[in-house]
Short mmCIF file of C-alpha atoms and ligand atoms in Angstrom, two decimals:
data_model
loop_
_atom_site.label_atom_id
_atom_site.label_comp_id
_atom_site.label_asym_id
_atom_site.label_seq_id
_atom_site.Cartn_x
_atom_site.Cartn_y
_atom_site.Cartn_z
CA MET A 1 0.13 -0.11 -0.04
CA SER A 2 1.52 3.62 -0.97
CA ASP A 3 2.18 5.82 2.03
CA SER A 4 -0.60 8.12 0.86
CA LYS A 5 -2.94 5.45 0.94
CA LYS A 6 -1.94 4.60 4.56
CA VAL A 7 -2.59 8.31 5.44
CA GLU A 8 -6.04 8.29 3.66
CA GLN A 9 -7.09 5.23 5.39
CA ALA A 10 -5.77 6.31 8.86
CA TYR A 11 -7.59 9.59 8.18
CA GLN A 12 -10.86 7.45 7.38
CA LEU A 13 -10.78 5.69 10.90
CA ALA A 14 -9.84 9.05 12.83
CA ARG A 15 -12.69 10.76 11.30
CA GLU A 16 -15.17 8.04 12.47
CA GLN A 17 -13.76 8.43 16.09
CA TYR A 18 -14.09 12.27 16.29
CA ALA A 19 -17.53 11.90 14.47
CA GLU A 20 -18.57 9.66 17.35
CA LEU A 21 -18.01 12.67 19.62
CA GLY A 22 -19.96 14.86 17.28
CA VAL A 23 -16.76 16.78 15.81
CA ASP A 24 -16.88 16.92 11.85
CA THR A 25 -12.91 16.86 10.89
CA GLU A 26 -13.82 17.80 7.48
CA ARG A 27 -15.11 21.24 8.77
CA ALA A 28 -12.10 21.24 10.96
CA LEU A 29 -9.70 20.88 8.18
CA LYS A 30 -11.44 23.60 6.16
CA ARG A 31 -11.48 26.06 8.79
CA LEU A 32 -7.97 25.74 9.66
CA ALA A 33 -7.07 26.16 5.98
CA GLY A 34 -8.72 29.55 6.40
CA ILE A 35 -6.39 30.48 9.24
CA PRO A 36 -3.21 32.41 8.10
CA ILE A 37 -0.27 32.66 10.41
CA SER A 38 2.10 35.53 10.32
CA MET A 39 5.54 34.09 9.81
CA HIS A 40 8.30 36.64 11.04
CA CYS A 41 11.05 37.26 8.92
CA TRP A 42 13.31 37.70 11.58
CA GLN A 43 14.16 34.04 12.51
CA GLY A 44 16.00 33.80 9.28
CA ASP A 45 19.00 36.37 10.19
CA ASP A 46 18.97 36.69 13.83
CA VAL A 47 16.85 40.01 13.59
CA GLY A 48 19.73 41.69 11.79
CA GLY A 49 17.92 43.10 8.71
CA PHE A 50 19.62 44.97 5.68
CA GLU A 51 19.85 48.50 6.87
CA LYS A 52 23.66 48.33 6.55
CA ALA A 53 25.89 45.25 5.41
CA GLY A 54 26.58 42.75 7.94
CA ALA A 55 23.94 44.52 10.41
CA GLU A 56 23.75 42.89 13.56
CA LEU A 57 21.09 42.90 16.27
CA SER A 58 22.09 45.12 18.97
CA GLY A 59 20.02 46.97 21.65
CA GLY A 60 16.46 46.77 22.30
CA GLY A 61 16.91 44.42 25.03
CA ILE A 62 16.21 41.38 22.57
CA GLN A 63 18.82 38.75 22.27
CA ALA A 64 19.40 36.20 19.58
CA THR A 65 21.98 33.43 20.68
CA GLY A 66 23.90 31.14 18.76
CA ASN A 67 25.99 30.73 15.70
CA TYR A 68 24.53 28.12 13.58
CA PRO A 69 25.99 28.52 10.06
CA GLY A 70 24.20 29.60 7.09
CA LYS A 71 22.16 32.72 8.11
CA ALA A 72 20.60 34.85 5.29
CA ARG A 73 22.91 37.57 4.45
CA THR A 74 21.05 39.33 1.94
CA ILE A 75 17.42 40.03 1.02
CA ASP A 76 17.56 37.11 -1.90
CA GLU A 77 18.87 34.70 0.49
CA LEU A 78 16.13 35.57 3.10
CA ARG A 79 13.73 35.13 0.36
CA ALA A 80 14.69 32.00 -0.67
CA ASP A 81 14.86 30.70 2.86
CA ILE A 82 11.33 31.78 3.63
CA GLU A 83 10.27 30.12 0.27
CA LYS A 84 11.81 26.79 1.42
CA ALA A 85 10.05 27.04 4.85
CA LEU A 86 6.86 28.06 3.50
CA SER A 87 7.14 24.88 0.80
CA LEU A 88 7.05 22.68 3.94
CA ILE A 89 4.09 24.24 6.00
CA PRO A 90 0.50 23.66 4.96
CA GLY A 91 -2.01 26.28 4.58
CA LYS A 92 -1.50 29.91 3.05
CA HIS A 93 0.11 32.25 5.25
CA ARG A 94 1.40 35.70 5.85
CA LEU A 95 4.85 37.42 6.18
CA ASN A 96 5.54 39.58 9.25
CA LEU A 97 8.25 42.16 8.24
CA HIS A 98 10.33 44.75 10.18
CA ALA A 99 11.21 48.20 8.83
CA SER A 100 15.03 47.37 9.07
CA TYR A 101 14.51 44.74 6.23
CA LEU A 102 13.88 47.38 3.85
CA ASP A 103 15.20 47.35 0.09
CA ASN A 104 17.11 50.40 0.19
CA GLY A 105 19.31 49.47 -3.05
CA GLY A 106 22.88 49.35 -1.06
CA LYS A 107 22.14 53.11 -0.04
CA PHE A 108 21.43 53.86 3.57
CA VAL A 109 18.06 55.15 4.54
CA ASP A 110 17.39 56.15 7.90
CA ARG A 111 14.34 55.06 9.74
CA ASP A 112 12.53 58.99 9.35
CA GLU A 113 12.65 58.62 5.81
CA ILE A 114 11.57 55.20 4.68
CA ALA A 115 8.94 54.90 2.35
CA PRO A 116 6.79 52.44 0.43
CA LYS A 117 9.15 52.51 -2.39
CA HIS A 118 11.94 50.74 -0.03
CA PHE A 119 9.52 47.95 0.40
CA GLN A 120 7.84 47.53 -3.11
CA SER A 121 10.02 44.39 -3.83
CA TRP A 122 8.91 42.69 -0.65
CA ILE A 123 5.46 43.67 -1.82
CA ASP A 124 6.02 42.12 -5.37
CA TRP A 125 7.79 39.02 -3.98
CA ALA A 126 5.05 38.70 -1.28
CA LYS A 127 2.40 38.95 -4.23
CA ALA A 128 4.05 36.29 -6.33
CA ASN A 129 4.00 34.02 -3.52
CA GLY A 130 0.38 34.55 -2.60
CA LEU A 131 1.25 35.94 0.93
CA GLY A 132 -0.29 38.88 2.98
CA MET A 133 1.96 41.02 4.78
CA ASP A 134 2.24 42.21 8.32
CA PHE A 135 4.66 45.20 9.17
CA ASN A 136 6.64 46.43 12.36
CA PRO A 137 8.49 49.95 12.83
CA THR A 138 12.01 49.05 14.19
CA TYR A 139 12.53 51.03 17.38
CA PHE A 140 15.79 49.10 18.35
CA SER A 141 19.62 48.46 16.78
CA HIS A 142 19.92 52.40 16.06
CA PRO A 143 22.15 55.11 17.62
CA LYS A 144 18.96 57.23 18.60
CA ALA A 145 17.64 54.24 20.61
CA ALA A 146 21.10 53.35 22.28
CA ASP A 147 20.26 54.77 25.51
CA GLY A 148 17.20 52.68 25.85
CA PHE A 149 14.43 55.20 24.76
CA THR A 150 12.70 56.09 21.89
CA LEU A 151 8.94 57.27 21.73
CA SER A 152 9.12 57.87 25.51
CA HIS A 153 12.50 59.78 25.57
CA ALA A 154 13.11 62.64 27.45
CA ASP A 155 14.35 64.46 24.54
CA LYS A 156 11.95 66.01 22.16
CA GLY A 157 14.18 65.73 19.15
CA ILE A 158 14.53 61.95 19.76
CA ARG A 159 11.10 61.67 19.99
CA GLU A 160 10.11 63.44 16.96
CA PHE A 161 12.40 61.27 15.07
CA TRP A 162 10.79 58.05 15.94
CA ILE A 163 7.34 59.72 15.76
CA GLU A 164 8.27 60.03 12.13
CA HIS A 165 9.35 56.43 11.81
CA GLY A 166 6.07 55.29 13.39
CA ILE A 167 4.19 57.60 10.96
CA ALA A 168 6.39 56.39 7.61
CA CYS A 169 5.92 52.63 8.84
CA ARG A 170 1.94 53.00 9.09
CA ARG A 171 1.99 54.63 5.43
CA ILE A 172 4.20 51.57 4.39
CA GLY A 173 1.84 49.16 6.04
CA ALA A 174 -1.34 50.51 4.30
CA GLU A 175 0.43 50.20 0.78
CA MET A 176 1.17 46.80 1.84
CA GLY A 177 -2.57 46.22 2.76
CA LYS A 178 -3.71 48.00 -0.64
CA GLN A 179 -1.51 46.21 -2.96
CA LEU A 180 -1.98 42.69 -1.24
CA GLY A 181 -5.67 43.01 -0.96
CA SER A 182 -5.63 42.17 2.94
CA PRO A 183 -5.19 44.58 5.99
CA THR A 184 -1.33 44.82 7.09
CA VAL A 185 -1.26 44.72 10.98
CA THR A 186 1.49 47.36 11.80
CA ASN A 187 2.85 46.45 15.46
CA VAL A 188 4.76 49.05 17.58
CA TRP A 189 6.93 47.73 19.97
CA ILE A 190 9.45 49.74 21.54
CA PRO A 191 12.56 48.84 24.39
CA ASP A 192 11.99 51.72 26.44
CA GLY A 193 12.65 51.13 30.01
CA TYR A 194 15.19 51.83 33.01
CA LYS A 195 17.45 49.25 34.42
CA ASP A 196 17.29 50.82 37.63
CA ILE A 197 14.31 51.83 39.84
CA PRO A 198 13.01 55.04 38.50
CA ILE A 199 11.73 58.27 40.50
CA ASP A 200 9.29 59.18 37.78
CA ARG A 201 7.04 56.20 36.59
CA THR A 202 4.73 58.53 34.96
CA GLY A 203 6.36 61.09 32.64
CA PRO A 204 7.75 58.34 30.20
CA ARG A 205 4.57 56.90 29.92
CA GLN A 206 2.73 60.48 29.32
CA ARG A 207 5.31 60.85 26.93
CA LEU A 208 4.63 57.53 25.20
CA ALA A 209 0.80 58.36 25.11
CA ASP A 210 1.40 61.42 23.55
CA ALA A 211 3.68 60.24 20.89
CA LEU A 212 1.59 57.43 20.14
CA ASP A 213 -1.18 59.73 19.55
CA LYS A 214 0.83 61.72 16.87
CA VAL A 215 2.14 58.59 15.15
CA PHE A 216 -2.10 57.28 14.88
CA THR A 217 -3.09 60.80 13.86
CA GLU A 218 -3.41 60.09 10.09
CA LYS A 219 -6.55 58.55 9.37
CA ILE A 220 -5.78 55.10 7.51
CA ASP A 221 -8.48 52.64 5.99
CA PRO A 222 -8.67 49.66 8.28
CA ALA A 223 -9.25 47.35 5.03
CA PHE A 224 -5.59 48.34 4.12
CA GLU A 225 -4.01 48.87 7.59
CA LEU A 226 -4.44 47.91 11.20
CA ASP A 227 -2.65 49.24 14.25
CA ALA A 228 -1.44 47.39 17.22
CA VAL A 229 0.72 47.95 20.19
CA GLU A 230 2.81 45.38 22.02
CA SER A 231 3.60 45.67 25.71
CA LYS A 232 6.57 44.27 27.62
CA LEU A 233 7.30 43.43 31.27
CA PHE A 234 11.12 43.88 31.28
CA GLY A 235 14.11 43.73 28.60
CA ILE A 236 17.88 43.24 29.29
CA GLY A 237 19.08 46.53 30.58
CA ALA A 238 15.50 47.33 31.00
CA GLU A 239 14.61 45.08 34.11
CA SER A 240 13.15 47.65 36.64
CA TYR A 241 10.66 49.61 34.37
CA THR A 242 9.35 49.76 30.78
CA SER A 243 7.45 52.53 29.78
CA GLY A 244 4.98 50.41 27.46
CA SER A 245 3.83 47.90 30.45
CA HIS A 246 0.53 45.53 29.86
CA GLU A 247 -1.35 47.86 31.64
CA PHE A 248 -0.19 51.06 29.72
CA TYR A 249 -1.04 49.33 26.52
CA LEU A 250 -4.50 47.79 27.76
CA GLY A 251 -5.42 51.24 28.66
CA TYR A 252 -4.32 52.72 25.40
CA ALA A 253 -5.61 49.95 23.16
CA THR A 254 -8.99 50.22 24.95
CA SER A 255 -9.18 53.99 24.69
CA ARG A 256 -7.74 54.61 21.34
CA ARG A 257 -9.58 51.67 19.51
CA LYS A 258 -6.28 49.95 18.87
CA LEU A 259 -5.40 45.97 18.67
CA LEU A 260 -3.34 44.53 21.70
CA CYS A 261 -0.60 42.75 20.86
CA LEU A 262 -0.15 39.85 23.51
CA ASP A 263 3.54 38.34 23.14
CA ALA A 264 3.67 34.92 25.15
CA GLY A 265 7.20 35.94 26.46
CA HIS A 266 6.30 39.23 28.10
CA PHE A 267 4.48 38.47 31.30
CA HIS A 268 5.38 37.00 34.99
CA PRO A 269 6.81 33.46 34.08
CA THR A 270 3.49 31.97 35.45
CA GLU A 271 1.07 34.33 33.69
CA MET A 272 -0.15 33.05 30.56
CA ILE A 273 -1.61 34.68 27.52
CA SER A 274 -4.36 32.00 27.16
CA GLU A 275 -5.96 33.31 30.21
CA LYS A 276 -5.92 36.95 29.01
CA ILE A 277 -7.52 36.43 25.25
CA SER A 278 -11.10 36.12 26.41
CA ALA A 279 -10.88 39.08 28.68
CA VAL A 280 -8.92 41.58 26.50
CA LEU A 281 -11.05 40.75 23.64
CA MET A 282 -14.04 42.06 25.57
CA PHE A 283 -12.54 45.54 25.50
CA VAL A 284 -10.00 46.21 22.44
CA PRO A 285 -11.22 46.07 18.84
CA GLY A 286 -8.91 43.13 18.18
CA LEU A 287 -5.85 41.07 19.13
CA LEU A 288 -2.47 40.37 17.51
CA LEU A 289 -0.65 37.29 19.15
CA HIS A 290 3.20 37.21 19.12
CA VAL A 291 3.38 33.17 19.87
CA SER A 292 6.77 32.67 21.36
CA ARG A 293 7.93 30.28 23.91
CA PRO A 294 9.55 31.96 27.05
CA VAL A 295 12.03 29.64 28.85
CA ARG A 296 12.60 31.15 32.23
CA TRP A 297 12.59 34.50 30.86
CA ASP A 298 11.61 36.32 27.44
CA SER A 299 14.00 33.87 25.71
CA ASP A 300 12.09 33.40 22.51
CA HIS A 301 12.48 29.74 21.86
CA VAL A 302 10.96 28.05 18.82
CA VAL A 303 7.40 27.44 19.54
CA ILE A 304 6.68 23.78 20.37
CA LEU A 305 3.38 21.98 20.70
CA ASP A 306 3.22 22.47 24.43
CA GLY A 307 0.27 22.93 27.05
CA GLU A 308 0.25 26.55 26.57
CA LEU A 309 0.41 26.53 22.90
CA ALA A 310 -2.54 24.22 22.83
CA ALA A 311 -4.49 26.53 25.51
CA ILE A 312 -3.72 29.44 23.47
CA ALA A 313 -5.14 27.90 20.36
CA GLN A 314 -8.28 26.79 22.26
CA GLU A 315 -8.90 30.12 23.69
CA LEU A 316 -8.58 31.70 19.90
CA VAL A 317 -10.95 29.15 18.54
CA ARG A 318 -13.51 29.09 21.46
CA SER A 319 -13.74 32.71 21.35
CA GLY A 320 -15.76 32.57 18.17
CA ARG A 321 -13.69 35.83 17.28
CA LEU A 322 -10.96 34.45 14.99
CA ASP A 323 -12.10 37.37 12.58
CA ARG A 324 -10.77 39.64 15.20
CA ILE A 325 -7.47 37.95 15.92
CA HIS A 326 -4.19 38.02 14.01
CA ILE A 327 -1.91 35.32 14.79
CA GLY A 328 1.83 35.98 14.46
CA LEU A 329 5.08 34.03 15.46
CA ASP A 330 7.61 35.74 17.50
CA PHE A 331 11.15 33.81 18.20
CA PHE A 332 14.74 33.79 16.93
CA ASP A 333 16.90 30.81 17.70
CA ALA A 334 20.31 31.23 16.21
CA SER A 335 21.40 27.79 17.55
CA ILE A 336 19.56 25.50 15.16
CA ASN A 337 19.10 25.14 11.31
CA ARG A 338 16.81 28.61 10.76
CA VAL A 339 14.95 27.33 8.18
CA ALA A 340 13.97 24.20 10.23
CA ALA A 341 13.14 26.49 13.09
CA TRP A 342 10.31 28.31 11.15
CA VAL A 343 8.92 25.10 10.00
CA ILE A 344 8.70 23.57 13.47
CA GLY A 345 7.08 26.79 14.86
CA MET A 346 4.53 27.13 12.09
CA ARG A 347 3.60 23.72 11.85
CA ASN A 348 3.40 23.50 15.62
CA MET A 349 1.15 26.49 15.59
CA ALA A 350 -1.28 25.19 12.88
CA LYS A 351 -1.34 21.80 14.83
CA ALA A 352 -2.29 23.54 18.02
CA LEU A 353 -5.37 25.25 15.91
CA LEU A 354 -6.12 21.91 14.67
CA LEU A 355 -6.38 20.07 17.85
CA ALA A 356 -8.53 22.95 19.30
CA LEU A 357 -10.84 22.82 16.04
CA LEU A 358 -11.24 19.20 16.68
CA GLU A 359 -12.61 19.62 20.20
CA PRO A 360 -16.44 19.09 20.85
CA THR A 361 -16.67 22.36 22.50
CA GLU A 362 -20.48 22.46 22.62
CA SER A 363 -20.73 19.20 24.49
CA LEU A 364 -17.83 20.50 27.17
CA LYS A 365 -19.92 23.78 27.64
CA GLN A 366 -23.10 21.93 28.33
CA MET A 367 -21.35 19.92 30.66
CA GLU A 368 -19.95 22.99 32.67
CA LEU A 369 -23.20 24.54 32.54
CA ALA A 370 -24.90 21.72 33.99
CA GLY A 371 -22.25 21.53 36.55
CA ASP A 372 -20.95 18.14 35.53
CA PHE A 373 -17.27 18.95 36.28
CA THR A 374 -16.49 15.18 36.30
CA SER A 375 -17.44 14.61 32.61
CA ARG A 376 -15.83 17.82 31.44
CA LEU A 377 -12.26 16.61 33.08
CA ALA A 378 -12.88 13.16 31.72
CA LEU A 379 -13.98 13.82 28.14
CA LEU A 380 -10.80 16.78 27.93
CA GLU A 381 -8.22 14.32 29.03
CA GLU A 382 -9.71 11.40 26.43
CA LEU A 383 -9.40 13.69 23.76
CA LYS A 384 -5.60 13.95 24.24
CA THR A 385 -5.56 10.44 22.96
CA LEU A 386 -7.57 10.69 20.04
CA PRO A 387 -5.94 10.30 16.68
CA PHE A 388 -5.10 13.78 15.96
CA GLY A 389 -1.86 12.75 14.23
CA ALA A 390 -4.02 11.06 11.63
CA VAL A 391 -6.12 14.23 10.51
CA TRP A 392 -2.96 16.41 10.72
CA ASP A 393 -0.98 13.96 8.51
CA TYR A 394 -4.02 13.98 5.82
CA TYR A 395 -4.09 17.74 6.14
CA CYS A 396 -0.48 17.75 4.91
CA LEU A 397 -1.00 15.27 2.49
CA LYS A 398 -3.95 17.20 0.79
CA ALA A 399 -2.06 20.62 1.23
CA ASP A 400 0.63 18.80 -0.73
CA VAL A 401 3.62 19.15 1.83
CA PRO A 402 5.70 16.44 3.52
CA VAL A 403 3.80 14.26 6.01
CA GLY A 404 5.46 13.53 9.31
CA PRO A 405 9.16 14.18 9.56
CA ALA A 406 9.94 14.23 5.85
CA TRP A 407 10.00 17.86 5.81
CA LEU A 408 13.38 17.64 7.66
CA ASP A 409 14.91 15.65 4.60
CA ALA A 410 14.08 18.51 2.65
CA VAL A 411 15.60 21.02 5.04
CA LYS A 412 18.69 18.99 5.35
CA ALA A 413 19.07 18.93 1.33
CA TYR A 414 18.70 22.86 1.31
CA GLU A 415 21.40 23.07 4.07
CA LYS A 416 23.91 20.81 2.19
CA ASP A 417 23.39 22.61 -1.23
CA VAL A 418 22.66 26.22 -0.19
CA LEU A 419 22.99 27.35 3.28
CA SER A 420 26.35 25.43 3.80
CA ARG A 421 27.77 27.41 1.12
CA ARG A 422 27.27 30.82 2.78
CA GLY A 423 30.58 31.91 4.14
C1 RNT B 1 10.55 42.19 21.60
C2 RNT B 1 9.09 42.04 20.94
C3 RNT B 1 9.28 42.26 19.62
C4 RNT B 1 10.36 41.73 18.79
C5 RNT B 1 10.12 41.92 17.26
C6 RNT B 1 11.43 41.74 16.63
O1 RNT B 1 10.73 41.50 22.96
O2 RNT B 1 8.60 40.89 21.34
O3 RNT B 1 8.06 41.94 19.00
O4 RNT B 1 10.40 40.54 19.04
O5 RNT B 1 9.69 43.26 17.13
ZN1 ZN B 2 6.90 39.95 20.39
#
């Protein structure tokens, strides 16, 4: 029997098993195919970008560690790596680009002067590859961010420089969304904060709110562009205070009607974003997720299929508001093959969504409402050993991407033929 026959046969059995619980696997697969995941460009080159030749991530309290060979050094190399990764991931997805990945034709263009034309080649490439795009201003790795403050800086000139950057990025995002036919989420994250205990916690936050209001002054059609703001608890060198804390942005997003970005690594270690989704969705117009894996701190490890990832996906699906939720990944591991890192993280996010879509949510809800917590717990545990893998394999087969670990062979071949030849 051929391998694909085996996959089909296993799927038919799985389908029957799920049907017994009232779960329609065909419907789940259809819904899964309609959920894009925004793949972050920065896993491909350790958050380096193409602003200057040989640029390295520096500042901003984010830290890629490892020196696995073969990282993308040029825009063409990064695009080739992304294409390779996407060819191994089922579904139609998006590319999440940082402003520092601009195509400046080899001539330095500062952050306050970037324009849609510096991203036209990315837009064309995205279009050719059937990808939507999301965007991020880059408020780090820059001399004007070197002392740890940007939009909340005490110096007006520095604030204004970064306000201009934000304004420019929204226009770029809008152009991407317009040309690609689906709104670009432009996500603002700034590293601003103090290493040691500040006297004035209010001032930087007032300056930040004022600067953001200036960044967001221009009305942009939400069919082209949506704004998101991302909080953070701490950063390296900003351990004691961040201007853009969770409470700050929750208030800001609620009062200004912006999307709130929840990054899984930006909270206290026992605080889970899965628990926050239902609450914040009640008050903000939409959510952006930065799905990441914090190991002891905001370490940005590759996303694995763990309990929290499953819980995040459950909350997204159970919310019934996927139309207001944008899923993006945020990690950067330089210690393993970077293309594999993408594939592992993306496939895991999709798997978690599928697991959630295969849940008999209505039955579980009825048990809960009836106070039958015994049945709720029993069924949740039984679900864990249903033949989910057979449904996932079938999804990969139908999407024409490798089933099971076979994708790794493709990555190894790419490493041998392409990545290992990079100096
Ligand atoms: C940093 C934030 C932010 C970045 C990217 C590169 O802590 O998570 O989202 O990871 O902008
Ligand atoms: Zn993030």
